[in-house]
Amino acid sequence: MADIPPPDRFDLGPALLFCPADRPERFAGALSKADAVILDLEDAVLPEAKAQARENIISTDLDPARVVVRVNAPASAEFTADLAALTRTPFRNVMVAKTEDPAALDAFDESYALIALCETAAGVLRVAEIAAHPRVAALMWGAEDLVASLGGTSSRFDSGSYRDIARHARAATLLAAAGHGRAAIDAVHLDIDDEAGLAAEASDAAASGFRATACIHPKQVPVIRDAYRPDADSREWARAVLAAAEGQRGVFSYRGRMVDEPLLRQARAILGQA
């Protein structure tokens, strides 16, 4: 069985690619193109195909360290069967769809590292409680299910930008994750052909502190990777300012800019991303 990261670590990489669990012929290809693959037992699979999708996950030989399995919501009729299937696999990175009640995560033992997907009004309202659960390694949010849970019809304006309610959920997820030492994963960009929009959102996610962005098509992977990879100027600045900090005591000036510990932490984050 693969080593399981403790709840305060998340190191699958920046580009996480969803793959329907009822399409086993796509599993290996999806994993080869992304940093990790999310084998989806939930929305991507029709009810009549879920049993076979579980068998597909049981029989696959993908590297467990680079696989996440998305299970159905704890309140759903499929959840118990999903858990039973997981016990027959080496996969212990699990995304829990429509997480709303942190107590529901007690169904997983300490061998699991959970990505709690907060994508409903109830989930977003309790996102800090969910982040505090000891099994949770990361939080993710989702715009479309959130808006549906509100009775709305669209998460975005015609311009492509998120409506305020979606932006609130995104920020709340990031803050709750950081406040409890968890990673945050940004939501998927559904317009597959809008590479410019995806690049802008992924760049904002990386700069804001998200650790990864989920995606639904292989061609989105390089866009996300590029967005999370610091450019040469940023890397040079980070190395130089950290070198300049050696031997300094407290605040100092570098290239005309005041440097203190928060700025040094940003420099370390840049090199960590690089």
Coordinates of C-alpha atoms in Angstrom, one line a residue:
M1 CA 0.0 0.0 0.0
A2 CA 1.2 3.5 -0.8
D3 CA 2.5 5.8 1.9
I4 CA -0.4 8.0 3.1
P5 CA 0.4 11.7 3.6
P6 CA -0.6 13.1 7.0
P7 CA -3.5 15.4 7.0
D8 CA -1.4 18.6 6.9
R9 CA 0.3 17.5 3.6
F10 CA -0.8 17.4 0.1
D11 CA 1.7 16.8 -2.6
L12 CA -0.1 15.3 -5.6
G13 CA 0.9 18.2 -7.9
P14 CA -1.0 21.1 -9.4
A15 CA -3.0 19.5 -12.1
L16 CA -5.6 16.9 -11.0
L17 CA -7.6 15.3 -13.9
F18 CA -11.0 13.8 -13.4
C19 CA -11.7 10.5 -15.2
P20 CA -15.1 8.7 -15.1
A21 CA -14.7 5.4 -13.3
D22 CA -16.9 3.7 -15.8
R23 CA -14.3 4.3 -18.5
P24 CA -11.4 2.0 -17.4
E25 CA -9.8 2.2 -20.9
R26 CA -9.0 5.9 -20.1
F27 CA -7.5 5.4 -16.6
A28 CA -3.8 4.9 -17.6
G29 CA -3.9 7.6 -20.3
A30 CA -5.4 10.1 -17.9
L31 CA -2.8 9.4 -15.3
S32 CA 0.0 9.7 -17.8
K33 CA -1.1 13.2 -18.8
A34 CA -1.7 14.7 -15.3
D35 CA -0.1 14.9 -11.9
A36 CA -2.8 12.8 -10.4
V37 CA -6.1 11.3 -11.7
I38 CA -9.4 11.5 -9.9
L39 CA -11.4 8.3 -10.6
D40 CA -14.9 9.6 -10.4
L41 CA -17.7 7.4 -8.9
E42 CA -20.1 10.3 -8.5
D43 CA -21.5 12.7 -11.1
A44 CA -19.6 11.3 -14.1
V45 CA -21.2 7.9 -13.7
L46 CA -24.9 7.1 -14.4
P47 CA -26.7 5.2 -11.6
E48 CA -26.9 2.0 -13.5
A49 CA -23.2 2.0 -14.2
K50 CA -21.9 2.6 -10.7
A51 CA -21.6 -1.0 -9.7
Q52 CA -19.3 -1.7 -12.7
A53 CA -17.4 1.5 -12.0
R54 CA -16.5 0.2 -8.6
E55 CA -15.3 -3.1 -10.0
N56 CA -13.2 -1.1 -12.5
I57 CA -11.5 0.7 -9.6
I58 CA -11.0 -2.6 -7.7
S59 CA -9.3 -4.2 -10.7
T60 CA -7.1 -1.4 -11.9
D61 CA -3.3 -1.4 -11.1
L62 CA -2.6 2.3 -11.2
D63 CA -0.1 3.8 -8.8
P64 CA -2.0 4.5 -5.5
A65 CA 0.2 7.4 -4.7
R66 CA -1.2 9.3 -7.8
V67 CA -4.8 8.3 -7.6
V68 CA -7.8 9.9 -5.9
V69 CA -11.1 8.2 -5.9
R70 CA -14.2 10.5 -5.7
V71 CA -17.0 8.7 -3.8
N72 CA -20.6 9.7 -3.7
A73 CA -22.0 12.0 -1.0
P74 CA -22.2 10.5 2.5
A75 CA -25.9 11.2 2.4
S76 CA -26.4 9.2 -0.8
A77 CA -27.5 5.6 -1.1
E78 CA -24.2 4.8 -3.0
F79 CA -21.8 5.9 -0.2
T80 CA -21.7 2.6 1.7
A81 CA -21.1 0.6 -1.4
D82 CA -18.3 3.0 -2.4
L83 CA -16.6 2.5 1.0
A84 CA -16.9 -1.3 0.7
A85 CA -15.2 -1.1 -2.7
L86 CA -12.4 1.0 -1.4
T87 CA -11.5 -1.5 1.2
R88 CA -10.7 -3.9 -1.6
T89 CA -8.2 -1.5 -3.2
P90 CA -4.9 0.1 -2.2
F91 CA -6.4 3.6 -2.9
R92 CA -6.5 5.8 0.2
N93 CA -6.6 9.3 -1.3
V94 CA -10.4 9.9 -1.4
M95 CA -12.5 12.9 -2.5
V96 CA -15.8 13.0 -0.7
A97 CA -18.5 14.6 -2.8
K98 CA -20.9 17.1 -1.3
T99 CA -19.4 17.1 2.1
E100 CA -21.7 18.8 4.5
D101 CA -21.4 17.2 8.0
P102 CA -17.9 16.6 9.4
A103 CA -19.2 13.7 11.5
A104 CA -19.9 11.8 8.2
L105 CA -16.1 11.7 7.6
D106 CA -15.8 9.4 10.7
A107 CA -16.7 6.6 8.3
F108 CA -13.1 6.6 7.2
D109 CA -10.3 5.2 9.3
E110 CA -6.9 6.8 9.9
S111 CA -5.4 5.2 6.7
Y112 CA -7.4 7.6 4.5
A113 CA -6.4 11.1 3.4
L114 CA -9.5 12.9 2.4
I115 CA -10.3 15.8 0.1
A116 CA -13.5 17.2 1.3
L117 CA -15.5 18.7 -1.6
C118 CA -17.6 21.5 -0.2
E119 CA -20.0 22.3 -3.0
T120 CA -23.4 23.0 -1.4
A121 CA -24.7 25.8 0.7
A122 CA -24.6 23.5 3.8
G123 CA -21.0 22.4 3.0
V124 CA -19.7 26.0 2.6
L125 CA -21.4 27.1 5.8
R126 CA -19.5 24.4 7.7
V127 CA -16.3 24.5 5.8
A128 CA -14.2 25.4 8.8
E129 CA -15.6 22.5 10.8
I130 CA -14.9 20.2 7.9
A131 CA -11.3 21.4 7.6
A132 CA -10.7 20.7 11.2
H133 CA -11.5 17.0 10.8
P134 CA -8.4 14.9 11.4
R135 CA -8.8 12.8 8.2
V136 CA -9.0 15.9 5.9
A137 CA -5.8 16.6 3.9
A138 CA -7.4 19.1 1.5
L139 CA -10.5 21.0 0.7
M140 CA -12.0 21.7 -2.7
W141 CA -15.0 23.7 -3.7
G142 CA -17.4 23.4 -6.6
A143 CA -19.4 26.2 -8.3
E144 CA -22.1 24.4 -10.2
D145 CA -23.5 22.2 -7.4
L146 CA -23.3 25.2 -5.1
V147 CA -25.4 27.3 -7.3
A148 CA -27.9 24.4 -7.8
S149 CA -28.2 24.0 -4.0
L150 CA -29.1 27.7 -3.8
G151 CA -31.8 27.3 -6.5
G152 CA -29.7 29.4 -8.9
T153 CA -29.1 28.9 -12.6
S154 CA -25.5 30.0 -13.3
S155 CA -22.3 30.4 -11.4
R156 CA -20.8 32.9 -13.9
F157 CA -21.7 36.1 -15.6
D158 CA -21.8 36.3 -19.4
S159 CA -18.3 37.7 -19.3
G160 CA -17.1 34.4 -17.8
S161 CA -16.2 35.8 -14.4
Y162 CA -17.7 34.2 -11.3
R163 CA -20.8 35.6 -9.5
D164 CA -20.2 36.9 -6.0
I165 CA -21.6 33.8 -4.3
A166 CA -19.1 31.6 -6.1
R167 CA -16.3 33.9 -5.2
H168 CA -17.4 33.9 -1.6
A169 CA -17.3 30.0 -1.5
R170 CA -13.9 29.9 -3.2
A171 CA -12.4 32.4 -0.6
A172 CA -14.1 30.6 2.3
T173 CA -12.7 27.3 1.2
L174 CA -9.2 28.7 0.9
L175 CA -9.3 30.5 4.2
A176 CA -10.6 27.4 6.1
A177 CA -8.0 25.2 4.5
A178 CA -5.1 27.5 5.4
G179 CA -6.5 28.2 8.9
H180 CA -6.4 24.4 9.7
G181 CA -3.1 23.6 7.9
R182 CA -4.8 21.9 4.9
A183 CA -4.3 22.4 1.2
A184 CA -7.0 24.0 -1.0
I185 CA -7.9 22.8 -4.5
D186 CA -9.6 25.2 -7.0
A187 CA -12.7 24.2 -8.9
V188 CA -12.8 22.9 -12.5
H189 CA -13.1 25.3 -15.5
L190 CA -16.0 23.8 -17.5
D191 CA -15.3 25.7 -20.8
I192 CA -12.7 23.4 -22.2
D193 CA -11.8 25.6 -25.1
D194 CA -11.4 28.7 -22.9
E195 CA -7.7 28.3 -22.3
A196 CA -7.1 32.0 -21.6
G197 CA -9.8 32.0 -18.9
L198 CA -8.4 28.8 -17.4
A199 CA -4.9 30.3 -17.4
A200 CA -6.1 33.5 -15.6
E201 CA -8.0 31.5 -13.0
A202 CA -5.2 29.1 -12.4
S203 CA -2.7 31.9 -12.1
D204 CA -4.9 33.6 -9.6
A205 CA -5.3 30.4 -7.7
A206 CA -1.6 29.8 -7.5
A207 CA -0.9 33.4 -6.4
S208 CA -3.7 33.3 -3.8
G209 CA -2.5 30.1 -2.1
F210 CA -4.3 27.2 -3.7
R211 CA -2.2 24.1 -4.1
A212 CA -3.9 22.6 -7.2
T213 CA -6.6 23.1 -9.7
A214 CA -8.9 20.2 -10.8
C215 CA -9.6 19.8 -14.5
I216 CA -11.9 17.8 -16.8
H217 CA -9.8 17.5 -20.0
P218 CA -6.2 16.5 -20.7
K219 CA -5.5 19.7 -22.7
Q220 CA -6.2 21.7 -19.5
V221 CA -3.3 20.1 -17.7
P222 CA -0.4 22.0 -19.3
V223 CA -2.3 25.3 -18.9
I224 CA -2.6 24.6 -15.2
R225 CA 1.0 23.5 -14.8
D226 CA 2.3 26.6 -16.5
A227 CA 0.1 28.8 -14.2
Y228 CA 1.5 27.2 -11.0
R229 CA 5.1 27.3 -12.2
P230 CA 6.8 30.5 -11.1
D231 CA 8.5 32.4 -13.9
A232 CA 12.2 33.0 -14.1
D233 CA 12.0 36.5 -12.7
S234 CA 10.0 35.4 -9.7
R235 CA 12.4 32.5 -9.0
E236 CA 15.4 34.8 -9.3
W237 CA 13.9 37.3 -6.9
A238 CA 13.0 34.6 -4.4
R239 CA 16.5 33.2 -4.4
A240 CA 18.1 36.6 -4.2
V241 CA 15.9 38.0 -1.4
L242 CA 16.4 34.8 0.7
A243 CA 20.1 35.1 0.2
A244 CA 20.0 38.7 1.2
A245 CA 18.1 37.8 4.4
E246 CA 21.0 35.7 5.7
G247 CA 22.6 37.5 8.6
Q248 CA 19.9 40.1 8.7
R249 CA 18.0 40.7 11.9
G250 CA 14.3 41.7 11.5
V251 CA 13.1 44.0 8.8
F252 CA 15.6 45.1 6.1
S253 CA 15.6 46.8 2.7
Y254 CA 16.2 45.0 -0.6
R255 CA 16.1 46.5 -4.0
G256 CA 14.2 49.5 -2.6
R257 CA 11.5 47.4 -0.9
M258 CA 11.0 46.6 2.7
V259 CA 11.4 42.9 3.5
D260 CA 10.0 41.2 6.5
E261 CA 9.0 37.7 7.4
P262 CA 5.8 37.5 5.5
L263 CA 7.6 38.5 2.3
L264 CA 10.3 35.8 3.0
R265 CA 7.5 33.3 3.4
Q266 CA 6.2 34.3 0.0
A267 CA 9.7 33.8 -1.4
R268 CA 9.9 30.3 0.1
A269 CA 6.5 29.5 -1.4
I270 CA 7.7 30.5 -4.9
L271 CA 10.7 28.2 -4.6
G272 CA 8.5 25.5 -3.3
Q273 CA 6.3 25.8 -6.3
A274 CA 9.3 25.8 -8.6

